[in-house]
Amino acid sequence: MKERIINIGPRLKQRRKEMRIKQTEMAKELGVSQTYLSNIEGGRTNCSITLFVDICIILM
């Protein structure tokens, strides 16, 4: 079975910017580094489901 990977990082970044949340502020609230959040948004790394849910809650 082929694994299907969807890059959601750019959409997360777009929504964060729409809400006028700075990357550093969001990273602090999530308890991660700004670099790690940047890598998620840039599609360079994946995050856990738990972190993804926390991101979604912030961006609702």
Tab-separated table of C-alpha atoms in Angstrom:
chain	number	residue	atom	x	y	z
A	1	MET	CA	0.000	0.000	0.000
A	2	LYS	CA	1.326	3.424	-0.930
A	3	GLU	CA	1.710	5.900	1.890
A	4	ARG	CA	-0.006	9.196	1.172
A	5	ILE	CA	1.608	12.253	2.683
A	6	ILE	CA	-0.156	15.594	2.552
A	7	ASN	CA	1.821	18.750	3.265
A	8	ILE	CA	-0.451	20.867	5.449
A	9	GLY	CA	2.281	23.235	6.616
A	10	PRO	CA	1.586	26.055	4.138
A	11	ARG	CA	-2.119	26.026	5.037
A	12	LEU	CA	-1.282	26.223	8.743
A	13	LYS	CA	1.008	29.182	8.048
A	14	GLN	CA	-1.665	30.908	5.967
A	15	ARG	CA	-4.262	30.523	8.714
A	16	ARG	CA	-1.839	31.709	11.405
A	17	LYS	CA	-1.126	34.833	9.373
A	18	GLU	CA	-4.846	35.414	8.759
A	19	MET	CA	-5.304	35.399	12.515
A	20	ARG	CA	-2.314	37.727	12.949
A	21	ILE	CA	-0.520	35.362	15.287
A	22	LYS	CA	3.271	35.644	15.284
A	23	GLN	CA	5.168	32.428	14.824
A	24	THR	CA	7.141	33.044	18.018
A	25	GLU	CA	3.927	33.573	20.014
A	26	MET	CA	2.327	30.424	18.668
A	27	ALA	CA	5.458	28.354	19.261
A	28	LYS	CA	5.584	29.560	22.865
A	29	GLU	CA	1.925	28.672	23.422
A	30	LEU	CA	2.511	25.216	21.948
A	31	GLY	CA	5.669	24.650	23.981
A	32	VAL	CA	7.896	24.140	20.934
A	33	SER	CA	10.709	26.151	19.408
A	34	GLN	CA	10.046	28.730	16.729
A	35	THR	CA	12.440	26.794	14.480
A	36	TYR	CA	10.418	23.601	14.864
A	37	LEU	CA	7.157	25.406	14.053
A	38	SER	CA	8.827	27.027	11.048
A	39	ASN	CA	9.931	23.599	9.839
A	40	ILE	CA	6.375	22.254	10.177
A	41	GLU	CA	4.957	25.208	8.236
A	42	GLY	CA	7.665	24.850	5.603
A	43	GLY	CA	6.953	21.153	5.124
A	44	ARG	CA	10.450	20.180	6.234
A	45	THR	CA	9.266	18.127	9.214
A	46	ASN	CA	6.137	16.410	10.469
A	47	CYS	CA	4.539	16.799	13.864
A	48	SER	CA	2.719	14.435	16.165
A	49	ILE	CA	-1.045	14.107	16.027
A	50	THR	CA	-1.217	15.628	19.509
A	51	LEU	CA	0.693	18.727	18.408
A	52	PHE	CA	-1.394	18.946	15.241
A	53	VAL	CA	-4.579	18.954	17.320
A	54	ASP	CA	-3.140	21.683	19.565
A	55	ILE	CA	-2.271	23.759	16.481
A	56	CYS	CA	-5.798	23.307	15.133
A	57	ILE	CA	-7.323	24.420	18.432
A	58	ILE	CA	-5.255	27.628	18.345
A	59	LEU	CA	-6.161	28.289	14.710
A	60	MET	CA	-9.918	27.779	15.143
